[in-house]
Coordinates of C-alpha atoms in Angstrom, one line a residue:
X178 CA 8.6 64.9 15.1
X179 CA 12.1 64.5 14.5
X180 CA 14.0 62.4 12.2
X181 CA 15.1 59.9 15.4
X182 CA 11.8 59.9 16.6
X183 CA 10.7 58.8 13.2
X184 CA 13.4 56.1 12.6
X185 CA 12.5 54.8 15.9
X186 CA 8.8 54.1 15.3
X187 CA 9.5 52.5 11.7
X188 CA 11.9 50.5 13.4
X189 CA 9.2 49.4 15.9
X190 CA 6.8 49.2 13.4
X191 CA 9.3 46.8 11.1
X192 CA 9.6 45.0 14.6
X193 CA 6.1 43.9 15.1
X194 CA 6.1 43.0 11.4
X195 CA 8.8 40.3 12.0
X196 CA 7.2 39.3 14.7
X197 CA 4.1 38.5 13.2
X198 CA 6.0 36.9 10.4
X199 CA 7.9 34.7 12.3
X200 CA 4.7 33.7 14.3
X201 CA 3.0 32.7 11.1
X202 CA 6.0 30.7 10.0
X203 CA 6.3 29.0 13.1
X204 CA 2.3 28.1 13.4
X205 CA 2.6 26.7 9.7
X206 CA 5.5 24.4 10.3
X207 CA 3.7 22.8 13.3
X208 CA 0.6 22.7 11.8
X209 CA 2.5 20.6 9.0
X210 CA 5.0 18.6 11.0
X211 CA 1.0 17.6 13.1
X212 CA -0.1 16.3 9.6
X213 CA 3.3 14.4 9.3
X214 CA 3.4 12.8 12.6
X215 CA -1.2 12.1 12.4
X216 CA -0.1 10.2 8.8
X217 CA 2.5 8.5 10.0
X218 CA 0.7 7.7 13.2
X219 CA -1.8 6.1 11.2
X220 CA 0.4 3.9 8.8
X221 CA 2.0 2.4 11.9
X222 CA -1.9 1.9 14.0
X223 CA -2.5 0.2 10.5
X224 CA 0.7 -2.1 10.8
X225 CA 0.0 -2.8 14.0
X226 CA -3.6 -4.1 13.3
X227 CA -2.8 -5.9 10.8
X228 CA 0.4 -7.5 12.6
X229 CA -2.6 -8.3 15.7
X230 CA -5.0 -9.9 13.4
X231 CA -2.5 -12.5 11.8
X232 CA 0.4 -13.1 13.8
X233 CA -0.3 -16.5 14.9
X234 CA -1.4 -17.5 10.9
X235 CA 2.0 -16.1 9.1
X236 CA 3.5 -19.6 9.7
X237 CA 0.5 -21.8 8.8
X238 CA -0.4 -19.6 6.0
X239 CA 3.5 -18.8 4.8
X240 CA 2.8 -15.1 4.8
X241 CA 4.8 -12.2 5.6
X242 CA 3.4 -8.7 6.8
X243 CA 5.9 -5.6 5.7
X244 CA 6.6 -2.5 7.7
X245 CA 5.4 -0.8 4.4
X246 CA 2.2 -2.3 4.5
X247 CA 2.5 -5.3 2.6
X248 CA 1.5 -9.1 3.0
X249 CA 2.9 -11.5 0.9
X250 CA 1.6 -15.1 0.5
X251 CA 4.4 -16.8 -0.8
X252 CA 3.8 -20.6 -0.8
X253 CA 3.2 -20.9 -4.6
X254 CA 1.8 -25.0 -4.7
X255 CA -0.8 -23.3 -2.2
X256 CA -1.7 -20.5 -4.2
X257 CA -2.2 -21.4 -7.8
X258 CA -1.5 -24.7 -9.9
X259 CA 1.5 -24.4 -12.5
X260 CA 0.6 -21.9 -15.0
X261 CA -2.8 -21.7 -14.1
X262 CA -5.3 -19.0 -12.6
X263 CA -8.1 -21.0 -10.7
X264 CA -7.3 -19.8 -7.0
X265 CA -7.2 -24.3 -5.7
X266 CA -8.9 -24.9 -2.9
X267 CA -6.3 -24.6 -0.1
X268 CA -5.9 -20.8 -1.0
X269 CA -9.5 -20.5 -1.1
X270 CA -10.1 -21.8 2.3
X271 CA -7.2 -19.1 3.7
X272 CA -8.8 -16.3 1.9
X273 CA -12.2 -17.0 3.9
X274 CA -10.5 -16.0 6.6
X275 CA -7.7 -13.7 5.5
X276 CA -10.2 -10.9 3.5
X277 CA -12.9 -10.7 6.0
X278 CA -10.3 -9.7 8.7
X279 CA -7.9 -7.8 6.8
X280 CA -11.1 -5.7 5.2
X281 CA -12.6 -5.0 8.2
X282 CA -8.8 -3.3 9.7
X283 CA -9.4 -1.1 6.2
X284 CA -12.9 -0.1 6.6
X285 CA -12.5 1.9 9.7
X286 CA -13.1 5.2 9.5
X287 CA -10.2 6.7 11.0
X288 CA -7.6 4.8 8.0
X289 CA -10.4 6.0 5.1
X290 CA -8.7 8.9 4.5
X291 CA -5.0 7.3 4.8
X292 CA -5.6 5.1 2.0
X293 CA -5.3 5.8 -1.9
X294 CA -5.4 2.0 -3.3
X295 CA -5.2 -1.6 -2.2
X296 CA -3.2 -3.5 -5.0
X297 CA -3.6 -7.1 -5.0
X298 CA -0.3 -8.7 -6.9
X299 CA 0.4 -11.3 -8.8
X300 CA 4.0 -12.0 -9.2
X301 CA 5.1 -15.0 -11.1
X302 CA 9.1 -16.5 -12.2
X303 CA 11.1 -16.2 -15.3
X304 CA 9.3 -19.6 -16.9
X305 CA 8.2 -18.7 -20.3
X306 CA 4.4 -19.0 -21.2
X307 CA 3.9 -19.4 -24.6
X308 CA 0.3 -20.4 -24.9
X309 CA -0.5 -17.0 -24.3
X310 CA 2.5 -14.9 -25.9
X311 CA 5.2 -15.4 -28.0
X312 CA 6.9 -12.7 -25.5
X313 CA 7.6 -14.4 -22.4
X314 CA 7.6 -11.6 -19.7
X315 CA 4.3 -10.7 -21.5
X316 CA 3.3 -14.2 -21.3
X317 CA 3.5 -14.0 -17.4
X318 CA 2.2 -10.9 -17.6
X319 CA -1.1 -12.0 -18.4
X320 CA -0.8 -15.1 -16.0
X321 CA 0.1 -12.7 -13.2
X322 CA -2.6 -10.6 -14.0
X323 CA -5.2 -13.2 -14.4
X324 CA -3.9 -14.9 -10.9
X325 CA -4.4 -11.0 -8.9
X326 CA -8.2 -10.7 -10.7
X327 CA -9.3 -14.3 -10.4
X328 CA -8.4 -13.4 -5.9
X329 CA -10.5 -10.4 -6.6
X330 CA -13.0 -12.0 -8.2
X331 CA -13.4 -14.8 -5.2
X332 CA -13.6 -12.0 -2.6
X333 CA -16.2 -10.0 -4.6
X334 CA -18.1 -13.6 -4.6
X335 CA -17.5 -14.0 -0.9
X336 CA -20.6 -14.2 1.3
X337 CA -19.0 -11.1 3.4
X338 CA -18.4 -8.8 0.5
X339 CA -22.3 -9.5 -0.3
X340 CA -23.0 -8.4 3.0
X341 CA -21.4 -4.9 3.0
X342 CA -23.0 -1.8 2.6
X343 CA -23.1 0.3 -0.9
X344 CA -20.8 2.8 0.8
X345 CA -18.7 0.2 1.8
X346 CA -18.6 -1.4 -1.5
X347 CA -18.5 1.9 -3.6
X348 CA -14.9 2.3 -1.3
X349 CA -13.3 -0.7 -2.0
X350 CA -14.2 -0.6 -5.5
X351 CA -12.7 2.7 -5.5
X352 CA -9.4 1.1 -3.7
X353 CA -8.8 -1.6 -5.2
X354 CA -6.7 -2.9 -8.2
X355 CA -5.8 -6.2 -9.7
X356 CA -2.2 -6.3 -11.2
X357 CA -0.2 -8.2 -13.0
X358 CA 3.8 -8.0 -12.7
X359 CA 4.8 -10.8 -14.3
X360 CA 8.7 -11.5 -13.2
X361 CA 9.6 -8.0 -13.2
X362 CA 10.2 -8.2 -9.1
X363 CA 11.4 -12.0 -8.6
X364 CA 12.7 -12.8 -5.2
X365 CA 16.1 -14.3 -3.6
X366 CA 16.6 -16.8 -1.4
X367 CA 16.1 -14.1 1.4
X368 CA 12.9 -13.0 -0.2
X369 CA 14.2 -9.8 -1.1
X370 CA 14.0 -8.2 -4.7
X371 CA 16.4 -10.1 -6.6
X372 CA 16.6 -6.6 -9.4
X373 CA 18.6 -4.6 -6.3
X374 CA 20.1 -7.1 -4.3
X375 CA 21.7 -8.8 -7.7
X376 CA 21.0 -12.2 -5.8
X377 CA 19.8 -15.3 -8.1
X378 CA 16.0 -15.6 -8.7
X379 CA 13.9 -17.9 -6.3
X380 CA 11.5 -18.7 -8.7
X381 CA 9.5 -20.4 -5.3
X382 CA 9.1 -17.1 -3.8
X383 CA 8.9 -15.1 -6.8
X384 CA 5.4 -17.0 -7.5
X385 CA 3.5 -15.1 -5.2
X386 CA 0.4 -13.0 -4.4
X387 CA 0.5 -10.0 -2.7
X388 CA -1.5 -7.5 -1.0
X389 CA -0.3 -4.0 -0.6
X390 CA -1.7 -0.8 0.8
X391 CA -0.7 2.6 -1.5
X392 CA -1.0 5.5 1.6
X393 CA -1.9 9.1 0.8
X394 CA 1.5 10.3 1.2
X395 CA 2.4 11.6 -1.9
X396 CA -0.9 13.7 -2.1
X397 CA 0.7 14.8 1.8
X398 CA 4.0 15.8 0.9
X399 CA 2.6 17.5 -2.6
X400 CA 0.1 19.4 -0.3
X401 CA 2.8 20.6 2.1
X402 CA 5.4 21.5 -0.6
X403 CA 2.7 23.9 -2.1
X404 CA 2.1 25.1 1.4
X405 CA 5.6 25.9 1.2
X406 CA 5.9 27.5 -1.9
X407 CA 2.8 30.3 -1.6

C-alpha cells in the first residue's frame, strides 16, 4: 500500500468520524431544544388554564393572574382585618371557590412533573407591628407569615382537601409552602414592585396574598448545562 493510498483511507476514516460526531451533536441539541419547548409548552397550558378557570372572577375577586404563574389577591379589607391573621369571612367564601379549582388545574398529571413548589404569600406594608417585635420588618414578618399559614390552614380544613386521595395529599404537601415577606416587595400605584420601579409604596396593594407556582426550570437548564459539559 502506498503512502497516498494510506493518507487517503485515514482521511476517510477521520471523515466518517466527523460525521458521526456532528450527528451526535446535532441529535443532542434537538433532543434538548424538545425539552425546552415541552417545559415551556407546559408553563403556558398551565397559564392558560388558570386564565380559563377565573377570568370572569378577577374583577369581583380583585385578583390578578401573571404570565409567570402568579395570582395576586390584592383587595386587603377583603383579605385580612388590620394587623390581624383570621382569614374574615369574605375571603373565606372566595377561597371555597378559588382552591378547589385552582388545585384541580395542578393536580393533573401532565403539570406533576412541571412543578417544584406552590408558595402561598403573604405580603404586608411598611406599618410597624410592635406587639410582636421591637423590629418592624420583622414584626410584619411574622404577620405576613401568620396571614400565608392561617390560608393554608383553611384549605387543609376544606371539605375538598378532606376528600383527596393520600397520593394527592402526599403531593401538595410536598408543594406547598406558607411564607412570610413582610414589606420586603411592596407595590406602586401600578402594582408593580416598588424596590425596582423606585415608585412610592401603595401600602393597599402591598397588603396582599399571593399564590405562586415555582416551575422545574432551574433543575431543566442545570440538567441541560451538564449535558453540555460531559
Amino acid at each position: 500500500m502506498s503512502f497516498s493510498d494510506l493518507m487517503t483511507g485515514l482521511m476517510v476514516i477521520f471523515m466518517f468520524v466527523a460525521i458521526s460526531y456532528i450527528l451526535e451533536v446535532q441529535k443532542a441539541e434537538q433532543q434538548r431544544q424538545k425539552v425546552v419547548t415541552d417545559f415551556q409548552d407546559s408553563k403556558s397550558a398551565i397559564y392558560k388554564d388558570l386564565r380559563s378557570a377565573f377570568d370572569e372572577e378577577k374583577k369581583e375577586w380583585e385578583m390578578e393572574i401573571g404570565k409567570d404563574l402568579s395570582i395576586r389577591f390584592t383587595n386587603p379589607q377583603v383579605i385580612f382585618a388590620l394587623g390581624k391573621s383570621d382569614v374574615t369571612p369574605t375571603f373565606q367564601k372566595i377561597l371555597n371557590d378559588f382552591l378547589p379549582r385552582y388545585f384541580n388545574i395542578l393536580l393533573k398529571e401532565e403539570y406533576r412533573t412541571r412543578i417544584k413548589e406552590i408558595r402561598i404569600e403573604g405580603h404586608t406594608d411598611t406599618l410597624a407591628i410592635y406587639s410582636k417585635s421591637s423590629d418592624p420588618y420583622i414584626g410584619n414578618i411574622l404577620l405576613s407569615q401568620e396571614r400565608s399559614a392561617k390560608v393554608l390552614e383553611y384549605f387543609r380544613q376544606m371539605e375538598y382537601y378532606k376528600n383527596l386521595s393520600e397520593k394527592q395529599k402526599e403531593q401538595l404537601q410536598y408543594w406547598i409552602t406558607a411564607n412570610g415577606l413582610s414589606y420586603g416587595r411592596t407595590l406602586d400605584d401600578n402594582k408593580q414592585e416598588s424596590f425596582l420601579s423606585h415608585e412610592p409604596i401603595n401600602a393597599n396593594y402591598s397588603r396582599r396574598v399571593e399564590f405562586r407556582i415555582i416551575t422545574t426550570s432551574e433543575e431543566l437548564i442545570e440538567n441541560i448545562v451538564n449535558d453540555m459539559q460531559k
